[in-house]
Coordinates of C-alpha atoms and ligand atoms in Angstrom, one line a residue:
G2 CA -0.2 0.1 0.0
V3 CA 1.0 3.8 1.1
P4 CA 3.8 3.0 3.4
I5 CA 5.3 0.7 0.1
A6 CA 4.9 3.4 -2.7
L7 CA 6.3 6.1 -0.5
H8 CA 9.7 4.1 0.5
I9 CA 10.4 3.7 -3.1
L10 CA 9.3 7.2 -4.1
F11 CA 11.8 8.1 -0.8
F12 CA 14.8 5.7 -2.4
Q13 CA 14.7 7.2 -5.5
T14 CA 15.2 11.1 -4.3
V15 CA 18.0 9.8 -1.9
A16 CA 19.9 7.5 -4.4
S17 CA 22.1 8.9 -6.9
P18 CA 23.5 7.3 -9.5
P19 CA 27.4 6.7 -9.1
S20 CA 28.2 9.1 -11.9
S21 CA 28.4 12.3 -10.7
N22 CA 32.2 13.3 -11.8
F23 CA 34.6 15.9 -10.0
L24 CA 38.7 16.4 -11.8
L25 CA 41.2 16.1 -9.4
L26 CA 43.8 18.3 -11.1
G27 CA 46.8 20.2 -9.8
P28 CA 51.0 20.1 -9.5
S29 CA 52.4 17.1 -9.0
G30 CA 53.6 16.1 -5.3
A31 CA 50.4 18.4 -4.3
G32 CA 48.6 15.3 -2.7
K33 CA 46.1 13.9 -5.7
T34 CA 47.4 10.5 -5.5
A35 CA 47.3 10.3 -1.5
F36 CA 43.9 11.4 -1.7
T37 CA 42.6 9.5 -4.2
T38 CA 43.8 6.6 -2.1
L39 CA 42.3 7.9 1.2
L40 CA 38.8 8.6 -0.1
E41 CA 39.1 4.7 -1.4
A42 CA 39.8 3.7 1.8
K43 CA 37.2 5.2 3.5
S44 CA 34.7 4.1 1.4
S45 CA 36.0 0.2 1.3
L46 CA 35.6 0.5 5.1
A47 CA 32.2 1.5 5.3
S48 CA 31.4 -1.2 2.4
N49 CA 34.1 -3.6 3.4
K50 CA 35.6 -4.1 0.1
S51 CA 39.4 -4.1 -0.5
H52 CA 40.7 -1.0 -3.0
S53 CA 43.3 -0.8 -5.2
T54 CA 46.3 0.5 -5.1
H55 CA 47.9 2.7 -7.8
T56 CA 50.6 5.2 -8.2
S57 CA 51.3 8.3 -9.1
Q58 CA 51.9 7.6 -13.0
Q59 CA 48.3 6.2 -13.8
S60 CA 45.1 8.0 -14.5
T61 CA 42.5 6.3 -11.9
L62 CA 38.8 6.8 -12.2
V63 CA 37.4 5.6 -8.7
T64 CA 33.7 5.3 -7.6
V65 CA 34.0 6.5 -4.0
T66 CA 30.9 7.2 -1.2
L67 CA 30.2 10.3 0.7
P68 CA 30.3 10.2 3.9
P69 CA 26.5 9.6 5.5
T70 CA 26.8 12.4 8.1
V71 CA 28.1 14.7 5.2
P72 CA 24.9 16.8 3.4
T73 CA 24.3 17.7 -0.3
G74 CA 23.6 20.5 -1.7
S75 CA 20.1 18.6 -2.6
N76 CA 19.9 17.4 1.1
R77 CA 21.3 20.2 2.5
Y78 CA 19.6 20.2 6.0
R79 CA 20.2 16.4 7.2
S80 CA 20.2 16.3 11.1
V81 CA 20.9 13.2 12.9
N82 CA 17.0 12.9 13.7
D83 CA 16.2 12.8 9.7
P84 CA 15.2 9.6 8.5
S85 CA 17.3 10.7 5.2
L86 CA 20.4 9.9 7.3
K87 CA 19.3 6.0 7.7
E88 CA 18.7 6.1 4.5
A89 CA 21.8 7.2 3.8
I90 CA 23.9 5.1 5.6
R91 CA 21.9 2.5 3.7
N92 CA 22.5 3.7 0.6
P93 CA 25.0 5.8 0.6
I94 CA 25.2 8.8 -1.9
K95 CA 28.6 7.6 -4.5
Y96 CA 30.7 10.2 -6.9
R97 CA 33.3 9.2 -8.9
V98 CA 36.9 11.2 -9.2
K99 CA 39.4 11.3 -12.1
D100 CA 43.0 11.8 -10.7
T101 CA 45.0 13.2 -13.4
P102 CA 49.1 11.9 -13.3
G103 CA 51.6 13.4 -15.6
H104 CA 55.4 15.0 -15.0
G105 CA 56.8 18.5 -15.5
K106 CA 55.9 20.2 -18.6
L107 CA 52.9 17.9 -19.3
R108 CA 50.7 17.6 -16.9
A109 CA 49.2 20.7 -17.2
S110 CA 48.3 19.8 -20.8
Q111 CA 47.2 16.9 -20.2
G112 CA 45.1 17.8 -17.1
I113 CA 43.4 21.0 -19.4
S114 CA 42.9 18.1 -21.7
E115 CA 40.8 16.0 -19.0
L116 CA 39.0 18.9 -18.5
Q117 CA 37.9 19.7 -22.0
T118 CA 37.0 15.8 -22.5
M119 CA 35.0 15.6 -19.3
S120 CA 32.7 18.8 -19.2
Q121 CA 32.3 18.5 -22.9
S122 CA 29.5 15.9 -21.7
K123 CA 26.0 16.9 -22.4
D124 CA 24.4 14.2 -20.0
I125 CA 23.1 15.2 -16.9
K126 CA 24.5 11.9 -15.4
T127 CA 27.8 11.8 -16.7
R128 CA 28.6 15.4 -16.7
L129 CA 31.5 17.0 -14.6
R130 CA 30.2 18.3 -11.5
G131 CA 32.9 20.3 -10.3
V132 CA 37.1 20.5 -10.4
V133 CA 39.2 20.1 -7.1
F134 CA 42.5 21.1 -7.8
M135 CA 45.0 20.5 -5.0
V136 CA 48.3 22.2 -3.9
D137 CA 50.7 21.2 -1.7
T138 CA 50.4 24.7 0.9
A139 CA 54.0 24.1 2.1
A140 CA 55.8 24.7 -1.2
L141 CA 54.3 27.7 -2.0
V142 CA 56.4 29.7 -0.2
D143 CA 58.6 28.7 -3.0
G144 CA 58.6 31.3 -5.9
A145 CA 58.6 28.7 -8.8
T146 CA 56.1 26.9 -7.2
L147 CA 54.2 28.8 -7.1
R148 CA 54.2 30.6 -10.7
D149 CA 53.7 27.1 -11.8
T150 CA 51.1 26.4 -9.5
A151 CA 49.4 29.8 -10.3
A152 CA 49.8 29.3 -13.9
Y153 CA 48.5 25.8 -14.1
L154 CA 45.4 27.4 -11.8
H155 CA 45.0 30.8 -14.4
D156 CA 45.1 28.0 -17.3
V157 CA 42.1 25.8 -15.8
L158 CA 40.1 28.6 -14.7
L159 CA 40.3 30.5 -18.4
F160 CA 39.3 26.9 -20.0
L161 CA 36.1 27.7 -17.7
Q162 CA 35.5 31.1 -18.1
K163 CA 35.5 30.2 -22.2
R164 CA 33.5 27.2 -21.7
A165 CA 30.9 29.5 -19.5
K166 CA 30.9 32.1 -22.4
N167 CA 30.1 29.9 -24.8
G168 CA 26.7 28.3 -22.8
S169 CA 23.4 30.5 -22.6
S170 CA 23.1 32.3 -20.0
S171 CA 20.3 30.5 -18.5
K172 CA 22.8 27.7 -18.3
R173 CA 24.7 29.9 -15.4
T174 CA 23.3 27.2 -12.6
T175 CA 25.5 24.5 -14.5
E176 CA 28.8 26.4 -14.5
V177 CA 32.1 24.2 -13.3
P178 CA 33.0 25.7 -9.5
V179 CA 36.4 24.5 -8.0
L180 CA 38.0 23.7 -5.2
V181 CA 40.9 24.7 -4.4
A182 CA 42.2 22.3 -1.5
A183 CA 44.8 23.7 0.2
N184 CA 46.6 20.2 1.5
K185 CA 49.4 20.0 3.9
Q186 CA 47.7 21.5 6.5
D187 CA 49.2 19.4 9.1
L188 CA 52.9 21.3 8.3
F189 CA 53.8 23.8 10.3
T190 CA 55.7 25.4 7.2
A191 CA 52.3 25.6 5.4
L192 CA 51.0 28.5 4.4
P193 CA 47.1 29.2 5.9
P194 CA 43.8 28.7 3.0
G195 CA 43.7 32.5 3.6
A196 CA 47.4 33.4 2.7
V197 CA 47.0 30.7 -0.2
K198 CA 44.0 32.3 -1.6
E199 CA 46.1 35.9 -1.7
K200 CA 49.3 34.1 -2.7
L201 CA 47.1 33.0 -5.9
E202 CA 45.5 35.8 -6.6
A203 CA 48.0 38.1 -7.0
E204 CA 50.1 35.6 -9.1
I205 CA 46.8 34.9 -11.3
D206 CA 47.1 38.9 -11.5
R207 CA 50.6 39.4 -12.4
I208 CA 49.9 36.2 -15.2
R209 CA 47.1 38.3 -16.7
K210 CA 49.0 41.6 -16.6
S211 CA 51.5 40.2 -18.7
K212 CA 49.6 38.2 -21.0
T213 CA 47.3 41.5 -21.6
K214 CA 50.9 43.6 -22.2
G215 CA 52.2 40.9 -25.0
L216 CA 48.9 41.0 -26.3
L217 CA 49.6 45.6 -26.6
D218 CA 53.1 45.0 -28.1
A219 CA 52.1 42.2 -30.5
S220 CA 48.9 44.3 -31.7
A221 CA 51.4 47.8 -31.9
D222 CA 52.2 46.0 -35.3
T223 CA 49.7 43.2 -36.7
E224 CA 46.8 43.8 -36.7
L225 CA 44.2 43.1 -33.5
E226 CA 43.2 39.8 -33.9
D227 CA 40.1 38.1 -32.4
E228 CA 40.0 39.4 -28.5
E229 CA 42.4 37.4 -26.8
E230 CA 40.4 37.0 -23.5
I231 CA 41.8 37.8 -20.2
L232 CA 40.4 35.7 -16.8
G233 CA 37.5 38.0 -14.8
N234 CA 37.4 40.1 -18.0
D235 CA 37.8 43.3 -15.9
E236 CA 41.7 44.6 -16.7
Q237 CA 41.2 47.4 -14.3
E238 CA 40.4 45.8 -11.4
A239 CA 43.3 43.5 -10.1
F240 CA 41.7 39.5 -10.0
S241 CA 40.0 38.2 -7.7
F242 CA 38.4 34.5 -7.1
K243 CA 35.5 37.2 -6.0
L244 CA 35.6 39.5 -9.0
L245 CA 36.0 35.9 -11.6
E246 CA 32.5 34.5 -9.9
H247 CA 31.5 38.0 -10.1
E248 CA 32.0 38.4 -13.9
V249 CA 32.0 35.0 -15.4
G250 CA 30.0 33.1 -13.0
V251 CA 32.3 30.7 -12.1
K252 CA 33.2 30.1 -8.6
V253 CA 36.0 29.6 -6.6
D254 CA 36.8 28.8 -3.4
V255 CA 39.6 27.8 -0.8
V256 CA 39.7 25.3 1.7
G257 CA 42.3 23.7 3.7
G258 CA 43.1 20.7 4.7
A259 CA 45.3 17.7 5.1
V260 CA 45.4 14.0 3.7
K261 CA 48.1 12.7 5.5
G262 CA 48.0 13.0 9.5
D263 CA 47.0 11.6 12.7
L264 CA 43.1 11.8 12.4
N265 CA 43.5 10.5 9.3
E266 CA 44.4 7.1 9.5
E267 CA 41.1 6.0 10.7
F268 CA 38.4 8.6 10.6
G269 CA 39.8 10.9 7.1
S270 CA 38.7 13.9 9.5
G271 CA 41.4 16.1 7.4
V272 CA 39.8 16.6 4.6
R273 CA 36.1 16.6 6.0
R274 CA 35.6 20.2 4.8
W275 CA 36.7 19.1 1.0
E276 CA 33.8 16.3 1.0
E277 CA 31.3 18.9 2.4
W278 CA 32.5 21.2 -0.8
V279 CA 31.9 17.7 -3.0
G280 CA 28.6 16.9 -1.1
M281 CA 27.2 20.9 -2.5
C282 CA 27.7 20.2 -5.7
L283 CA 25.8 17.1 -5.7
Ligands
LIG328 P1 50.2 13.7 -6.6 O1 51.7 13.7 -7.4 O2 49.4 14.9 -6.6 O3 49.9 12.3 -6.3 O4 50.8 13.9 -5.1 P2 50.9 12.2 -4.5 O5 49.9 11.4 -3.2 O6 52.2 11.5 -4.9 O7 51.8 12.9 -2.6 C1 53.0 14.0 -2.7 C2 53.7 13.4 -1.2 O8 53.0 14.3 -0.1 C3 53.3 11.6 -0.6 O9 54.6 11.5 0.0 C4 52.8 12.0 0.1 O10 53.0 11.3 1.1 C5 52.4 12.9 0.9 N1 51.1 14.5 1.3 C6 50.2 13.9 0.4 N2 49.0 14.7 1.3 C7 49.7 15.1 2.7 C8 49.4 16.0 3.6 O11 48.2 16.1 3.7 N3 50.8 16.3 4.5 C9 52.1 16.3 4.1 N4 52.1 16.5 5.5 N5 52.1 15.0 3.5 C10 51.3 14.4 2.7

């Protein structure tokens, strides 16, 4: 009768297909492989399945589960008393993470082409839900690493900006959000997330400026080509993630965490806030 029908209805709303895709990008050494391995370990703990091991050399697509207590965007106000929590424990929400390996100069272009492939999917079930861009916050004090990291992030964001512009304005809600996962917060040499955000914004601003200057120099003796795009559009204003969200609709959050560290061995609590970000995308 009615209870069974209700149950079926409930099951259908809560269960999500294991096809919400997230792309994991970032310089090598940031902790991407460690992160996917941890997510898999956490998931297999929940389902009693063993997990595979992988290395930084292979591209991997892993299906992992969201901890039942992490709220999702479609189920934002889940409380401990909420019956949907019970359902989530019985039938955990799954999502997929694609890790992109690669070394040296290749890795950024590999990452971008992966981004291209995944974001082209028109099927709502397989489309890209979000990008996790991982950084080693202890390594960013080094100028060369900061420049390298910011250049990679710049290219990722410019791709997403172009993608946003090509879509119709009514599709704003389908923009792919970016999480800058400020990893290795367990190290005492790590920059706090706020400082990471400022450094990346300032460095991306520098990249934008030199790009604009290069374009001006080039256009002095040649005809102006198609307008080359500037990240965040507004060249007068200093670059910030806020500006990008305001001008283009691409949202960037910088959130601290740690894949390694005492608490992670059992509970993985150092990645909880990233999982919450993932949940909000679902
Ligand atoms: P990838 O190249 O981005 O896949 O980076 P890896 O996952 O191979 O990690 C690079 C190194 O950083 C490894 O030695 C990891 O153990 C280490 N690592 C990853 N996450 C953390 C973290 O949160 N804290 C610390 N201290 N080390 C980490």
